[in-house]
XYZ file of C-alpha atoms in Angstrom:
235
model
C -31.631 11.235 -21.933
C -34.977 10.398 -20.701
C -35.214 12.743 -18.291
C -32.302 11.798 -15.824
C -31.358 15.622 -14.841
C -35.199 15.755 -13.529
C -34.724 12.593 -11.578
C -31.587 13.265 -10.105
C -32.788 14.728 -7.113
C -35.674 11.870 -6.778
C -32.525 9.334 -7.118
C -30.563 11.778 -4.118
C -33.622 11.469 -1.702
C -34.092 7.705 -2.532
C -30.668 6.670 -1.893
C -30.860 9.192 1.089
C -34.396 7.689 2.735
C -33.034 3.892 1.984
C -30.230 4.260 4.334
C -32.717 5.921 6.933
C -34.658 2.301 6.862
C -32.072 0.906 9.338
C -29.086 2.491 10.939
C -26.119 1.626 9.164
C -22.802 1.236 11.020
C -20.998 4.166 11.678
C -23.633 6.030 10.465
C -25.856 8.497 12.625
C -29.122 7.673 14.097
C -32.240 7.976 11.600
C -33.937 9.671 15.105
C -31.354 11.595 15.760
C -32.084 15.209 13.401
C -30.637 17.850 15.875
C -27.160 18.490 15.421
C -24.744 21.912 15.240
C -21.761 22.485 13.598
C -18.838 24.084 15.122
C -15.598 25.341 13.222
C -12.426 24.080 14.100
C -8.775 24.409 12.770
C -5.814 22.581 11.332
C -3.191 24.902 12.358
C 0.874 24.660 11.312
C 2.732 27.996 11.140
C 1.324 29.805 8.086
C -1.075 27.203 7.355
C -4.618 27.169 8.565
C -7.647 25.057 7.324
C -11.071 25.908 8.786
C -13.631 22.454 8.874
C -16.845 22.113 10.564
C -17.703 19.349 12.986
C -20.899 18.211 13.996
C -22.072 18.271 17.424
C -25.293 16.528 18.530
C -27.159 17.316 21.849
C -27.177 13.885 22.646
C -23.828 11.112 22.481
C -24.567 9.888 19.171
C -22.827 6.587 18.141
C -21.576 7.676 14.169
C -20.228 11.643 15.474
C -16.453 10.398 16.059
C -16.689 8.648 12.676
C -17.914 11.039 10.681
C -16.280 14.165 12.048
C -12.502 12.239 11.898
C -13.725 11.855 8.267
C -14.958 14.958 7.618
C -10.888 16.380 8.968
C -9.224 14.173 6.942
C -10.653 15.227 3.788
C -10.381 18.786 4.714
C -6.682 17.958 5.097
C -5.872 16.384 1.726
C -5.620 20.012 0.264
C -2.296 19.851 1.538
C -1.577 17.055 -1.112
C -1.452 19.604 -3.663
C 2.042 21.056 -2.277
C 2.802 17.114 -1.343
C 2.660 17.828 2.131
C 5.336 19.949 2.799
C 5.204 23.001 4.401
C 7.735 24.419 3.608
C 7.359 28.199 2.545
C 4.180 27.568 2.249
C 0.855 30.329 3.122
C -2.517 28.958 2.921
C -5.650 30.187 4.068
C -8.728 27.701 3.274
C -12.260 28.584 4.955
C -15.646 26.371 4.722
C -19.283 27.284 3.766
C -22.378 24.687 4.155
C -24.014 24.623 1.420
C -26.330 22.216 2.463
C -27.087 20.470 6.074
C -30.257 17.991 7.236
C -30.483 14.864 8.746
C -29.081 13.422 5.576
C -26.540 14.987 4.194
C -23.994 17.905 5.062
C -22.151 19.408 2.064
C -19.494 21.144 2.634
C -17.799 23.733 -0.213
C -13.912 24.396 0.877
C -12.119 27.759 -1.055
C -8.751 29.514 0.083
C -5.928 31.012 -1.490
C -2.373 29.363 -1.163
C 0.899 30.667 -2.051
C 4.778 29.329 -1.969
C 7.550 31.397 -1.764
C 9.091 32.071 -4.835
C 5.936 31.344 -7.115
C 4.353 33.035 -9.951
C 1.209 33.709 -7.931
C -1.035 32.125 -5.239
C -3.480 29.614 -6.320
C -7.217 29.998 -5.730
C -8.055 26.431 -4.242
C -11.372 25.179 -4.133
C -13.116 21.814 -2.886
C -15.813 19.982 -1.304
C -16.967 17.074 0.647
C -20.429 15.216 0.998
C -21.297 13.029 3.709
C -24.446 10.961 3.681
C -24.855 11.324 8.093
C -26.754 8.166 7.672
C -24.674 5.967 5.920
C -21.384 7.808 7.850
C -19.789 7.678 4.494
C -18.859 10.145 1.372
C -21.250 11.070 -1.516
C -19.598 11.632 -4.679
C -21.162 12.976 -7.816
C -20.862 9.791 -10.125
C -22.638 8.124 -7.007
C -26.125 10.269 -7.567
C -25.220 11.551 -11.552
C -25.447 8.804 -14.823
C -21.843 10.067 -15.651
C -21.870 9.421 -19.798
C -22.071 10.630 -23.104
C -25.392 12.556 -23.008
C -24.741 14.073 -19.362
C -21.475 16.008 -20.865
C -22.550 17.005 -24.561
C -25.625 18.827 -22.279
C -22.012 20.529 -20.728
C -20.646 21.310 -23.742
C -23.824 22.405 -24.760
C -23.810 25.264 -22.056
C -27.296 23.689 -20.308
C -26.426 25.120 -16.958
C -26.771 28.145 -14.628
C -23.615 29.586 -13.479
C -23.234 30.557 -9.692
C -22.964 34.011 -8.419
C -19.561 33.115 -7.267
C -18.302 32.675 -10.410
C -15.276 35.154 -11.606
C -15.496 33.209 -15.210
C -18.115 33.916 -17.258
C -20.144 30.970 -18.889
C -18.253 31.441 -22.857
C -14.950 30.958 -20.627
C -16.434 27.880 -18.892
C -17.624 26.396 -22.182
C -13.568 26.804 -23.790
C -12.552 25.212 -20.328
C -14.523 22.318 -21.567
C -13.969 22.120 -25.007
C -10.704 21.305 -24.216
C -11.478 17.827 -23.552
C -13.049 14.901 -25.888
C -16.545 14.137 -24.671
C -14.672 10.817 -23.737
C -12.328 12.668 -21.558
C -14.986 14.506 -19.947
C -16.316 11.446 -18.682
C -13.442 10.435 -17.223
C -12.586 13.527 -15.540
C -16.304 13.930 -14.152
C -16.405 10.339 -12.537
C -12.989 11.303 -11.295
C -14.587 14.342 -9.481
C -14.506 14.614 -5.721
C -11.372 13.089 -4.437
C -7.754 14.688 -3.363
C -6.725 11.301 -3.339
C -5.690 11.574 -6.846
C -3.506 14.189 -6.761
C -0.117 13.952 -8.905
C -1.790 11.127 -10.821
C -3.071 9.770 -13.877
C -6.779 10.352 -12.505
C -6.323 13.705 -10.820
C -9.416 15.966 -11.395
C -9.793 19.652 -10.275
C -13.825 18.989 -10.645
C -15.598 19.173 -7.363
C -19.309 18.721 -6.367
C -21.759 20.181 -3.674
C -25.340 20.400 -2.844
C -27.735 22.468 -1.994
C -31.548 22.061 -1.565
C -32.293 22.286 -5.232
C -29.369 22.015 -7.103
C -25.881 20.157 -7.808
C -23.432 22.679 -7.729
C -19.878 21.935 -9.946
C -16.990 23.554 -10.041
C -13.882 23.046 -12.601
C -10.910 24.521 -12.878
C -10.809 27.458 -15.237
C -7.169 29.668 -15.962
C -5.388 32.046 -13.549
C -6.640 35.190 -14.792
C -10.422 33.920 -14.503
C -10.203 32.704 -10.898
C -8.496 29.333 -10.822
C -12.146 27.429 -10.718
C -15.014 28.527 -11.221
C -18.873 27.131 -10.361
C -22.287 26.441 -12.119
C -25.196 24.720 -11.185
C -27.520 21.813 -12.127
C -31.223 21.982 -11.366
C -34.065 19.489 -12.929
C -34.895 22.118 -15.499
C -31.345 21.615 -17.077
């Protein structure tokens, strides 16, 4: 594999530091490295999703774009009920797992429940923006998505989060599921709720912190719904 789980955080900065060279439109100002983030709310009846926003001490030209962006996606959970609200209780909250003059990544995770089911689902997802490009980083966009990067999956070569309710055996079966070929399909499908109810959907999400790529995929009831595990350039 030549080393590409070493390099992928070389390849993150590069792509990162390009887009720094010249402001692109709608992105934020290379100069511009001081910026908060405030929580707000989507808020109908029993339904409340918590999403950060970013606020910079000075007017900054890409804010409006990239904080309408960063709502939207935190939205598109609700395409997993297709937008109805009826009956339905959910609860999503945010972390930052990562947040510089580059990039903010943001992990979503919530329960949601409608009346009459089973049992609430444990929802989990995430969103990446590159601030200076003022678009969305996805993890085929900094990962060589093929044959070698999932057989080092289904090989186990990664650390599992503290997060995780699953253990790394249950993980592994979660995987095994799948042809390698369908693994790679499902892993460049990662990072979009636009797929929902199709062909494409994938429950595999993707953040970032300063060392790692952390992945979650979705694992059975009983062992949390999804669970997480992590890619550094040792694995």
């Amino acid at each position: 594999m030549k080393g590409k789980f070493k390099f992928w955080f070389s390849i993150i900065i590069v792509l990162l530091m390009s887009s720094c060279a010249k402001e692109s439109k709608g992105g934020i100002s290379p100069l511009d490295k001081n910026y908060s983030v405030e929580t707000q709310s989507i808020v109908e009846g029993d339904i409340t999703i918590k999403y950060p926003q970013i606020i910079f001490l000075e007017p900054n030209p890409g804010q409006n774009k990239v904080n309408e962006m960063i709502k939207e996606e935190a939205g598109k959970v609700m395409r997993y009920y297709d937008n109805s609200t009826e009956g339905l209780n959910l609860e999503i909250d945010y972390q930052i797992q990562r947040q510089d003059e580059e990039m903010l990544s943001i992990q979503y995770a919530g329960v949601g429940y409608v009346e009459g089911a089973a049992h609430p689902n444990n929802l989990f997802y995430t969103t990446n923006v590159d601030l200076q490009k003022g678009n969305l980083i996805r993890l085929k966009d900094v990962v060589e998505i093929n044959r070698d990067f999932a057989e080092k999956l289904i090989a186990g070569k990664f650390q599992m989060a503290e997060s995780a309710v699953a253990t790394k055996e249950e993980i592994l079966e979660d995987l095994n599921m799948f042809t390698t070929e369908e693994l790679i399909e499902r892993f460049k499908n990662a990072d979009s709720l636009d797929t929902i109810g199709t062909d494409k959907q994938s429950v595999i999400f993707s953040y970032f912190t300063a060392d790692s790529i952390g992945i979650s995929v979705g694992v059975s009831h009983a062992t949390g719904d999804h669970a997480e595990f992590l890619l550094g350039d040792k694995d």
